[in-house]
PDB file of C-alpha atoms in Angstrom:
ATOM      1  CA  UNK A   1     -32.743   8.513  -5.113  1.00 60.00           C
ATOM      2  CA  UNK A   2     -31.865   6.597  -8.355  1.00 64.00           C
ATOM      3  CA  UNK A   3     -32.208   3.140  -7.995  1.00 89.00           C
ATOM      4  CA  UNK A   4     -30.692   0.109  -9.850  1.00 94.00           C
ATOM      5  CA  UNK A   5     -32.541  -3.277  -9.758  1.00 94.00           C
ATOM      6  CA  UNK A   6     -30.520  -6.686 -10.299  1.00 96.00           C
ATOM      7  CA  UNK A   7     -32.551  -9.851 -10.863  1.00 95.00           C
ATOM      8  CA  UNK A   8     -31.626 -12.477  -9.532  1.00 96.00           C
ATOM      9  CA  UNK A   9     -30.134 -11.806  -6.573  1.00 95.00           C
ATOM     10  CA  UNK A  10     -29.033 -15.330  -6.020  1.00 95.00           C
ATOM     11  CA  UNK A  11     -29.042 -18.422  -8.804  1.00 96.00           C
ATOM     12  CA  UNK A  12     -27.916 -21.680  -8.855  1.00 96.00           C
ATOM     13  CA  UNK A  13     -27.097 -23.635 -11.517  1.00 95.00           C
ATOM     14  CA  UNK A  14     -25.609 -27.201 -13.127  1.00 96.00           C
ATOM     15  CA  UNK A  15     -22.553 -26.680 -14.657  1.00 96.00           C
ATOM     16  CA  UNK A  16     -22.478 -25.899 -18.380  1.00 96.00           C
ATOM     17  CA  UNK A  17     -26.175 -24.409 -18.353  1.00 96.00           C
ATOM     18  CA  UNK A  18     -26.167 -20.592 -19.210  1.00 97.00           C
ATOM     19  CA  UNK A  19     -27.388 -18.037 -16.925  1.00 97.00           C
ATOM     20  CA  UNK A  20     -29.089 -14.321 -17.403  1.00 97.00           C
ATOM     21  CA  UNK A  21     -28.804 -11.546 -14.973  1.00 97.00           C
ATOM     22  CA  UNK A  22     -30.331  -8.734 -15.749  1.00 96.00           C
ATOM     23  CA  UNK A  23     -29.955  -4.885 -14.742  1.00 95.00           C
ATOM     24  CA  UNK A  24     -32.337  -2.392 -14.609  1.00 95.00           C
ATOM     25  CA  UNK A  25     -32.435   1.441 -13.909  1.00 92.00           C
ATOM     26  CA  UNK A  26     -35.974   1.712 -12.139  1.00 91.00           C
ATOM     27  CA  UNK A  27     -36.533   5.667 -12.461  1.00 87.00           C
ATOM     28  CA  UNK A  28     -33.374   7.386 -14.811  1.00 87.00           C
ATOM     29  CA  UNK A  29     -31.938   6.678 -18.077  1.00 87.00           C
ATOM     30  CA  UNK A  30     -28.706   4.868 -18.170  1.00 86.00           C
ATOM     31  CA  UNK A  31     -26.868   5.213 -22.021  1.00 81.00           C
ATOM     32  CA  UNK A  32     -23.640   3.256 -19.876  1.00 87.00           C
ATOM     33  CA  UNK A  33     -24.078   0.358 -17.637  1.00 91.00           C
ATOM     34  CA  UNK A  34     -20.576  -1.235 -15.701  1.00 93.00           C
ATOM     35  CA  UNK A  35     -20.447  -5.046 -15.159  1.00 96.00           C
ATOM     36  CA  UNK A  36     -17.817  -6.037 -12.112  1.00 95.00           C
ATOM     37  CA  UNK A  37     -17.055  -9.375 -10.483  1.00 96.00           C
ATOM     38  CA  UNK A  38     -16.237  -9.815  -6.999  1.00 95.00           C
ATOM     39  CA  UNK A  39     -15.330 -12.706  -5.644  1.00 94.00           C
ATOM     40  CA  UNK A  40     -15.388 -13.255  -1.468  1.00 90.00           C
ATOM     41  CA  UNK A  41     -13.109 -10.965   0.308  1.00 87.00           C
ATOM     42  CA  UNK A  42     -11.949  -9.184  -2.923  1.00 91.00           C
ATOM     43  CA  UNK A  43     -12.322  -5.651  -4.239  1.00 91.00           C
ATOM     44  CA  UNK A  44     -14.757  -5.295  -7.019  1.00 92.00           C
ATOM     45  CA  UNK A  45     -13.519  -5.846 -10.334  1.00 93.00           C
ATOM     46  CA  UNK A  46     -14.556  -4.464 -13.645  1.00 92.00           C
ATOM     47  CA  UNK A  47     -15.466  -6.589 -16.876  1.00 95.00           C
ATOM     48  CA  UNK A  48     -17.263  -4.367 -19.409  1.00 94.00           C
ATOM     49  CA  UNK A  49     -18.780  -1.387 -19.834  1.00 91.00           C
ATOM     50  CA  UNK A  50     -21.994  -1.856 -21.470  1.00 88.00           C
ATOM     51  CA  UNK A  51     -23.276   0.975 -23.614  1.00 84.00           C
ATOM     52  CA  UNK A  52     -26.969   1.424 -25.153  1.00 82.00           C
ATOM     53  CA  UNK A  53     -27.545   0.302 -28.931  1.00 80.00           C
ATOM     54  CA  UNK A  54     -23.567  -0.912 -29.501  1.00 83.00           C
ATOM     55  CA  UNK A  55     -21.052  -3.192 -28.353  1.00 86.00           C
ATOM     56  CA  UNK A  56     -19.739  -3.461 -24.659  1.00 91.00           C
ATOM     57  CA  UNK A  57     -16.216  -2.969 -24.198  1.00 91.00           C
ATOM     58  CA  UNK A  58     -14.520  -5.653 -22.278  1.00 94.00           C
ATOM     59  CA  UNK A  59     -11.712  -5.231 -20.163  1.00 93.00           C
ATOM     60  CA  UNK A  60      -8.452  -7.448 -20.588  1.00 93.00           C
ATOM     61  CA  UNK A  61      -8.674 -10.440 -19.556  1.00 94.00           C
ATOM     62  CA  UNK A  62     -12.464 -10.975 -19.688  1.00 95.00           C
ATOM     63  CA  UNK A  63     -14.058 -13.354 -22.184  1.00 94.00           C
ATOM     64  CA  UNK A  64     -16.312 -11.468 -24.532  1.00 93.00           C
ATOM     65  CA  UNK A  65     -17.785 -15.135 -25.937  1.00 95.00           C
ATOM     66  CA  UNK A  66     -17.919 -16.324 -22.317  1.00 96.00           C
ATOM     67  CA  UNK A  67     -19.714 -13.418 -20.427  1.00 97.00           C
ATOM     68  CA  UNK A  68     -22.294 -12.002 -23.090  1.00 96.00           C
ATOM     69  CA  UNK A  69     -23.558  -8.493 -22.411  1.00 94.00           C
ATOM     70  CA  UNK A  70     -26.541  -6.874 -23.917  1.00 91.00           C
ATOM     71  CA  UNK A  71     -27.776  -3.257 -23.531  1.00 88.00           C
ATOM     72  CA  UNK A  72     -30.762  -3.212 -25.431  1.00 82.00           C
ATOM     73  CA  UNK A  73     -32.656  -0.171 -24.304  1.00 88.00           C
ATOM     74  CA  UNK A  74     -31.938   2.650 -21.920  1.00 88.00           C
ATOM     75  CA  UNK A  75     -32.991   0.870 -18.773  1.00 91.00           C
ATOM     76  CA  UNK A  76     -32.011  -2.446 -19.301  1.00 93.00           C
ATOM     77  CA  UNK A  77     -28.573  -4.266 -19.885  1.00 93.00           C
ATOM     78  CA  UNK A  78     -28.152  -7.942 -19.619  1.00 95.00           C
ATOM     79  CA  UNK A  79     -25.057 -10.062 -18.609  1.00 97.00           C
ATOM     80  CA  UNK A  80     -25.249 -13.880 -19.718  1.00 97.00           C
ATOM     81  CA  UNK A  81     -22.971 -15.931 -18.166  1.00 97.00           C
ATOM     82  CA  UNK A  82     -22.509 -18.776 -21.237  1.00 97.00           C
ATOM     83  CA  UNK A  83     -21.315 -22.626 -20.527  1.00 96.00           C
ATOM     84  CA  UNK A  84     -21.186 -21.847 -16.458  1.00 96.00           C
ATOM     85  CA  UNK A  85     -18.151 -23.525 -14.697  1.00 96.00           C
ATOM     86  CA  UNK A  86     -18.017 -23.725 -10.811  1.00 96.00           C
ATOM     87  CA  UNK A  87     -14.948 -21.063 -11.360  1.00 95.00           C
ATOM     88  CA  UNK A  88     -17.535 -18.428 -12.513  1.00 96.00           C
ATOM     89  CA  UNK A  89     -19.170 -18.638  -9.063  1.00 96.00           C
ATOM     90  CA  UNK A  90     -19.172 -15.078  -8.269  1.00 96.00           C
ATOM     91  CA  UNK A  91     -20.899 -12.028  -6.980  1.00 97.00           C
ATOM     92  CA  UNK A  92     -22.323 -10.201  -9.722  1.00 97.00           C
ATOM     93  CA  UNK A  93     -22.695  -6.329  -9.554  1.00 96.00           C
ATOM     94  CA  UNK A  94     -23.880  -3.723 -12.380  1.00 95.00           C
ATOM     95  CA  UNK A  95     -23.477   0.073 -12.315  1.00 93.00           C
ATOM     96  CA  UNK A  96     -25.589   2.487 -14.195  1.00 90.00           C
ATOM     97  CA  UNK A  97     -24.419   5.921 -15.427  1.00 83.00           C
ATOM     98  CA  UNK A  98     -27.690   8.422 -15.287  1.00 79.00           C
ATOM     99  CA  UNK A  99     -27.185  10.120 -18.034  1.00 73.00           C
ATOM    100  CA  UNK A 100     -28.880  13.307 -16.793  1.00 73.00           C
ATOM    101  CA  UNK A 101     -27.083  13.833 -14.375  1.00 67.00           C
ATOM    102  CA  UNK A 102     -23.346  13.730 -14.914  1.00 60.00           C
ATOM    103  CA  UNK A 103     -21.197  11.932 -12.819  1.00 63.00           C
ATOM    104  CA  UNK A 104     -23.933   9.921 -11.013  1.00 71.00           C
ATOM    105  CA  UNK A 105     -23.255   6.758 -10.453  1.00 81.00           C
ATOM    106  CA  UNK A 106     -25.568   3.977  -8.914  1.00 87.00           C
ATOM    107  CA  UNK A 107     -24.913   0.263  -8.240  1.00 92.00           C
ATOM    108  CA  UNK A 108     -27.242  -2.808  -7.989  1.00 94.00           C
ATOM    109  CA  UNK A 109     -27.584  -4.667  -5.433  1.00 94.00           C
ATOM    110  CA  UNK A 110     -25.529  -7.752  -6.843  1.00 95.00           C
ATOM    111  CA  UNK A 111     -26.680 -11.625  -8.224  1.00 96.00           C
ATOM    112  CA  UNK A 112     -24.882 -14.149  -6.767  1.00 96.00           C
ATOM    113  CA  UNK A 113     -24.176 -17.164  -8.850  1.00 97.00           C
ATOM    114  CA  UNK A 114     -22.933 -20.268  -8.164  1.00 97.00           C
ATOM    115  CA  UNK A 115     -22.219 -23.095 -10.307  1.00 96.00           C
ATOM    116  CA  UNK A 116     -22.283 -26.407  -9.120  1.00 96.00           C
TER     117      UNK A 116
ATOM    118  CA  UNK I   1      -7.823   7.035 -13.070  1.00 60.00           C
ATOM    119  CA  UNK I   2      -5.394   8.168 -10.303  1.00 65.00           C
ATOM    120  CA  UNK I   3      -4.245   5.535  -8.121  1.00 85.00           C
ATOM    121  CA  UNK I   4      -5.504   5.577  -4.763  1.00 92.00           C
ATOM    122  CA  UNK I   5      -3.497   4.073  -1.046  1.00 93.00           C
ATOM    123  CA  UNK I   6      -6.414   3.322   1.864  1.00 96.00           C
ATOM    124  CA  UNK I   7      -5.263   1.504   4.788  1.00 96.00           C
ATOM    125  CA  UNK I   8      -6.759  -1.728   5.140  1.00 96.00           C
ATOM    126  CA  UNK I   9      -8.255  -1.974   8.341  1.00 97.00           C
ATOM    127  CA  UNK I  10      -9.989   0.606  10.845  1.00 97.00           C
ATOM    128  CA  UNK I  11     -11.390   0.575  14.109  1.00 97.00           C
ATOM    129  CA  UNK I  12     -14.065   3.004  15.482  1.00 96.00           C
ATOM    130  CA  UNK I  13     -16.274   3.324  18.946  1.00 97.00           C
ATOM    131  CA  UNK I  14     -19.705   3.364  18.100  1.00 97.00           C
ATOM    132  CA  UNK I  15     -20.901   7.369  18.855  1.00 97.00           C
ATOM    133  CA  UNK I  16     -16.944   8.359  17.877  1.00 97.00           C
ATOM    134  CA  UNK I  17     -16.299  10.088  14.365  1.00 97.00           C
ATOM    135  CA  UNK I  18     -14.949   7.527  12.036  1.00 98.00           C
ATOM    136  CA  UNK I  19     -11.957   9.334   9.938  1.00 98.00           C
ATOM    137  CA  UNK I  20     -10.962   7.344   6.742  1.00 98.00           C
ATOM    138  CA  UNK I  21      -7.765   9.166   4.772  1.00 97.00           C
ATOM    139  CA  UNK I  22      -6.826   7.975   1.286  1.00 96.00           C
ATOM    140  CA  UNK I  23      -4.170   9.246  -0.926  1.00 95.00           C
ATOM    141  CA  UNK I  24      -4.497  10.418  -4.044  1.00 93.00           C
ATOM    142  CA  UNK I  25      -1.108  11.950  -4.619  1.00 93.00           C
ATOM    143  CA  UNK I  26      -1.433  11.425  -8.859  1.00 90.00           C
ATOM    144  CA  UNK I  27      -4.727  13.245  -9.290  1.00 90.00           C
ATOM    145  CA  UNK I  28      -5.922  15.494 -11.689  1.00 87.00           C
ATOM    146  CA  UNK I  29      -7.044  18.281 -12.133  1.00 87.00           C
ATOM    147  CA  UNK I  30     -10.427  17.274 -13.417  1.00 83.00           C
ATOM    148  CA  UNK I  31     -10.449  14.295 -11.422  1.00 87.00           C
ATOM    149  CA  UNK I  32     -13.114  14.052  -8.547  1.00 89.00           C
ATOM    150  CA  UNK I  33     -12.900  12.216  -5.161  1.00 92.00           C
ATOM    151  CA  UNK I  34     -15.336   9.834  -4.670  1.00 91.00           C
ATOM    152  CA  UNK I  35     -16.168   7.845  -1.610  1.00 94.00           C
ATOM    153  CA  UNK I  36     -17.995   3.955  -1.439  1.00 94.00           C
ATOM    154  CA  UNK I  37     -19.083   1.880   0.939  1.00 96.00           C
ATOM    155  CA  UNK I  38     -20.149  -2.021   0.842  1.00 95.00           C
ATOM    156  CA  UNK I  39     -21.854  -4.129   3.432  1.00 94.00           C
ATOM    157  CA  UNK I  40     -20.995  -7.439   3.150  1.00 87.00           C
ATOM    158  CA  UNK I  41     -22.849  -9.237   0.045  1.00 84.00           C
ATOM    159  CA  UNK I  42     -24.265  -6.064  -1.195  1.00 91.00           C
ATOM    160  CA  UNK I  43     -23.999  -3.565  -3.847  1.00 93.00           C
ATOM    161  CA  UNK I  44     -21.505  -0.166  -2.827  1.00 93.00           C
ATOM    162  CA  UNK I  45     -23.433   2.634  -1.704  1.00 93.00           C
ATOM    163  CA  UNK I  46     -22.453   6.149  -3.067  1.00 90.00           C
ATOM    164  CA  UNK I  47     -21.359   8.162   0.189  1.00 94.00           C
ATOM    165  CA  UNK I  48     -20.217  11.585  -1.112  1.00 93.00           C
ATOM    166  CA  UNK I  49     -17.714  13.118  -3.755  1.00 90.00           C
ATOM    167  CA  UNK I  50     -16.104  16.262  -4.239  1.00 92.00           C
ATOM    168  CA  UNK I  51     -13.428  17.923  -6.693  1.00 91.00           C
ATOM    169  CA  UNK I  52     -11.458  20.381  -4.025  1.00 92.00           C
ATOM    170  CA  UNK I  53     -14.038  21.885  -1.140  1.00 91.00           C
ATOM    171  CA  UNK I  54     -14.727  20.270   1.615  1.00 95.00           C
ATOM    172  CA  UNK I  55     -18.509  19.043   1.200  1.00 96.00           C
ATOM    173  CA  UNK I  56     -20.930  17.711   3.543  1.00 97.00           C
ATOM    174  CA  UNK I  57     -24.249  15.702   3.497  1.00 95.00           C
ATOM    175  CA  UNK I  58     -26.303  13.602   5.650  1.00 95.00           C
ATOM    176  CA  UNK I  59     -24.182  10.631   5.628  1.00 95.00           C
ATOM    177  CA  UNK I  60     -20.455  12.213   5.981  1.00 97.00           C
ATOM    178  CA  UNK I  61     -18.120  14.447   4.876  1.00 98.00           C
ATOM    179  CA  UNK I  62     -15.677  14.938   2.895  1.00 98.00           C
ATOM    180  CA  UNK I  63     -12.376  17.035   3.886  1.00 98.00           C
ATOM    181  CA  UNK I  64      -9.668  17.363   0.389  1.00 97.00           C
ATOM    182  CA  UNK I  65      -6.388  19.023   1.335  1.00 96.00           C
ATOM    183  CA  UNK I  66      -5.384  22.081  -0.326  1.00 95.00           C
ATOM    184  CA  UNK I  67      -2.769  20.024  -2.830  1.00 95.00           C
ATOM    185  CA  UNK I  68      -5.877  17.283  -3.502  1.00 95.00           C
ATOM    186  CA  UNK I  69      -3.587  14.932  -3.295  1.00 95.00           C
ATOM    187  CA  UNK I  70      -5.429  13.281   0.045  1.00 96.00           C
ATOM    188  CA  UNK I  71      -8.622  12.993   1.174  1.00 96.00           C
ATOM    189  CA  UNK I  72     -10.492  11.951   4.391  1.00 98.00           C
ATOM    190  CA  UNK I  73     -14.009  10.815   5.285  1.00 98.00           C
ATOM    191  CA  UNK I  74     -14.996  11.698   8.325  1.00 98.00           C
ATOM    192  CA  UNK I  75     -18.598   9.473   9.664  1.00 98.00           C
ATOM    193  CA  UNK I  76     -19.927  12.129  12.597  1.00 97.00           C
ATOM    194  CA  UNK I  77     -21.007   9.307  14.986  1.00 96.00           C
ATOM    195  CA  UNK I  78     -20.200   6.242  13.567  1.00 97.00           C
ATOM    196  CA  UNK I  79     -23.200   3.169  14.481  1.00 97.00           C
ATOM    197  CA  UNK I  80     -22.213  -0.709  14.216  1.00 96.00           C
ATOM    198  CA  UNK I  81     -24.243  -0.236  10.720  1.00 95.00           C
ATOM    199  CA  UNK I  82     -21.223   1.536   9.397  1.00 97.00           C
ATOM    200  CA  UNK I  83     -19.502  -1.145   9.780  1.00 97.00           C
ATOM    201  CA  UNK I  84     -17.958  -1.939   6.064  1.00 97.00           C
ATOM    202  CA  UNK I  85     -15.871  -1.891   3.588  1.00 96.00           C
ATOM    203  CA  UNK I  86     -15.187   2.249   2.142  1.00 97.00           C
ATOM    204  CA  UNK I  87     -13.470   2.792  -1.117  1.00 95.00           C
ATOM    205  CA  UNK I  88     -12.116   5.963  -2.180  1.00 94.00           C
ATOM    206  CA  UNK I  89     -12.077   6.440  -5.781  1.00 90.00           C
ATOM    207  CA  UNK I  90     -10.844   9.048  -8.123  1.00 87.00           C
ATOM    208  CA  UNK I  91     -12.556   9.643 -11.749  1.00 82.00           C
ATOM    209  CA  UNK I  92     -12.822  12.259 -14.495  1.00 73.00           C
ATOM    210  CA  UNK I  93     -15.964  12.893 -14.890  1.00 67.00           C
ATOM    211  CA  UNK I  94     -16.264  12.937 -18.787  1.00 62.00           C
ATOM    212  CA  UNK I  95     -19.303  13.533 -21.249  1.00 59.00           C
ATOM    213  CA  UNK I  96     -19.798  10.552 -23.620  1.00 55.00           C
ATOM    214  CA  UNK I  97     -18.451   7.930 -21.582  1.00 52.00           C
ATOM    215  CA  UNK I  98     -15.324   6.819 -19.788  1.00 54.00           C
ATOM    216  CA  UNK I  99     -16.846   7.042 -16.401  1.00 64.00           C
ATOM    217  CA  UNK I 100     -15.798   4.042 -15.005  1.00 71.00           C
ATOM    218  CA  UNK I 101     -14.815   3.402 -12.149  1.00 77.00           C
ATOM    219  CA  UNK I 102     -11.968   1.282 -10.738  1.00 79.00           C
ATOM    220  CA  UNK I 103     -11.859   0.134  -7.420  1.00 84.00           C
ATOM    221  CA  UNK I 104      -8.888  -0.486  -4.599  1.00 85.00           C
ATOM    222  CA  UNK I 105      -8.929  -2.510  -1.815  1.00 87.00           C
ATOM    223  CA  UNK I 106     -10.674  -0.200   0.295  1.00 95.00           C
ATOM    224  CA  UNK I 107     -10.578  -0.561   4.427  1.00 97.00           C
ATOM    225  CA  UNK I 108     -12.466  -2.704   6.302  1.00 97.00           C
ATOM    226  CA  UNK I 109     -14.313   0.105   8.898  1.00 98.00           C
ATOM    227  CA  UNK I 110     -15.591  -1.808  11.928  1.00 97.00           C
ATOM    228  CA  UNK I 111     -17.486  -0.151  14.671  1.00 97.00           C
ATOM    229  CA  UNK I 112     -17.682  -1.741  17.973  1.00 96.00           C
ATOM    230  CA  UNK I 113     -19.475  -0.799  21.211  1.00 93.00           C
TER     231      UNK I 113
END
């Protein structure tokens, strides 16, 4: 089956240093790619919707100039989490959309950040 | 996308059928059912989804009343590695975009001997 790679899975970092996770559809196409946060014992919650070649769309709430998103190609979208705080600490997750086949949706397996 | 009510909480003997209902009772008509699952501090897992049959693979199935406006999961023999968290979802699924999805609380399945 489809498969969507997150790297890192886990990353520390000093607060107010920037961090890069990145998201990768290993064997489909992805035009759309779905950033959530989840933080412990919490349902998973979205923040953008990444799509190839433009803008992501944010969802209310979420800092555009604080969570940076980047889709540039059809296999790889990047979230960069800018000027960390320890309240960014967070499990990570991205979605991919396969665009060949409609309706499938596959998940990463998550990057867990925290901010010290 | 259609609202969805899961209980929180579940428990299932491991070798008993696991049966997870969700309402839907908003849907649409080209809104599909989808099911999730996460294990603790991983990624959800795509289970199954349907639009109104009943459908069936090697991990569950999926049983949508007549009205579509429930659903249940049913796990054949659940194992203690089913234990997790199971979202039920409902999307459109839409050409061009808009295929988000938006998740509930989901219930906490745990299978004990």
């Amino acid at each position: 089956g489809a498969v969507v790679s997150q790297h890192p899975s886990w990353v520390i970092c000093k607060s107010g240093t920037s961090v890069k996770i990145e998201c990768r559809s290993l064997d489909f196409q992805a035009t759309t790619m779905f950033w959530y946060r989840q933080f412990p014992k919490q349902s998973l919650m979205l923040m953008a919707t990444s799509n190839e070649g433009s803008k992501a769309t944010y969802e209310q709430g979420v800092e555009k100039d604080k969570f940076l998103i980047n889709h540039a190609s059809l296999t790889l979208s990047t979230l960069t989490v800018t000027s960390a705080h320890p309240e960014d600490s967070s499990f990570y997750i991205c979605s991919a959309l396969d665009r060949a086949s409609v309706g499938e949706l596959f998940f990463g397996e998550g990057s867990r950040l925290t901010v010290l | 996308d259609a609202k969805t009510t899961q209980p929180p909480s579940m428990d299932c003997a491991e070798g008993r059928a696991a049966n997870l209902p969700c309402n839907h009772s908003t849907i649409s008509g080209n809104e599909y059912v989808y099911w999730y699952r996460q294990i603790h501090s991983q990624g959800p897992q795509y289970i199954i989804h349907g639009l109104k049959n009943n459908e069936t693979n090697e991990m569950a199935s999926l049983i949508i009343t007549e009205d579509r406006k429930s659903s249940t999961l049913i796990l054949p023999h659940a194992t203690l590695r089913d234990t997790a968290v199971y979202y039920c979802i409902v999307r459109a699924i839409l050409t061009g975009g808009g295929n988000k999805l938006t998740f509930g609380t989901g219930t906490q399945l745990k299978v004990e001997l």
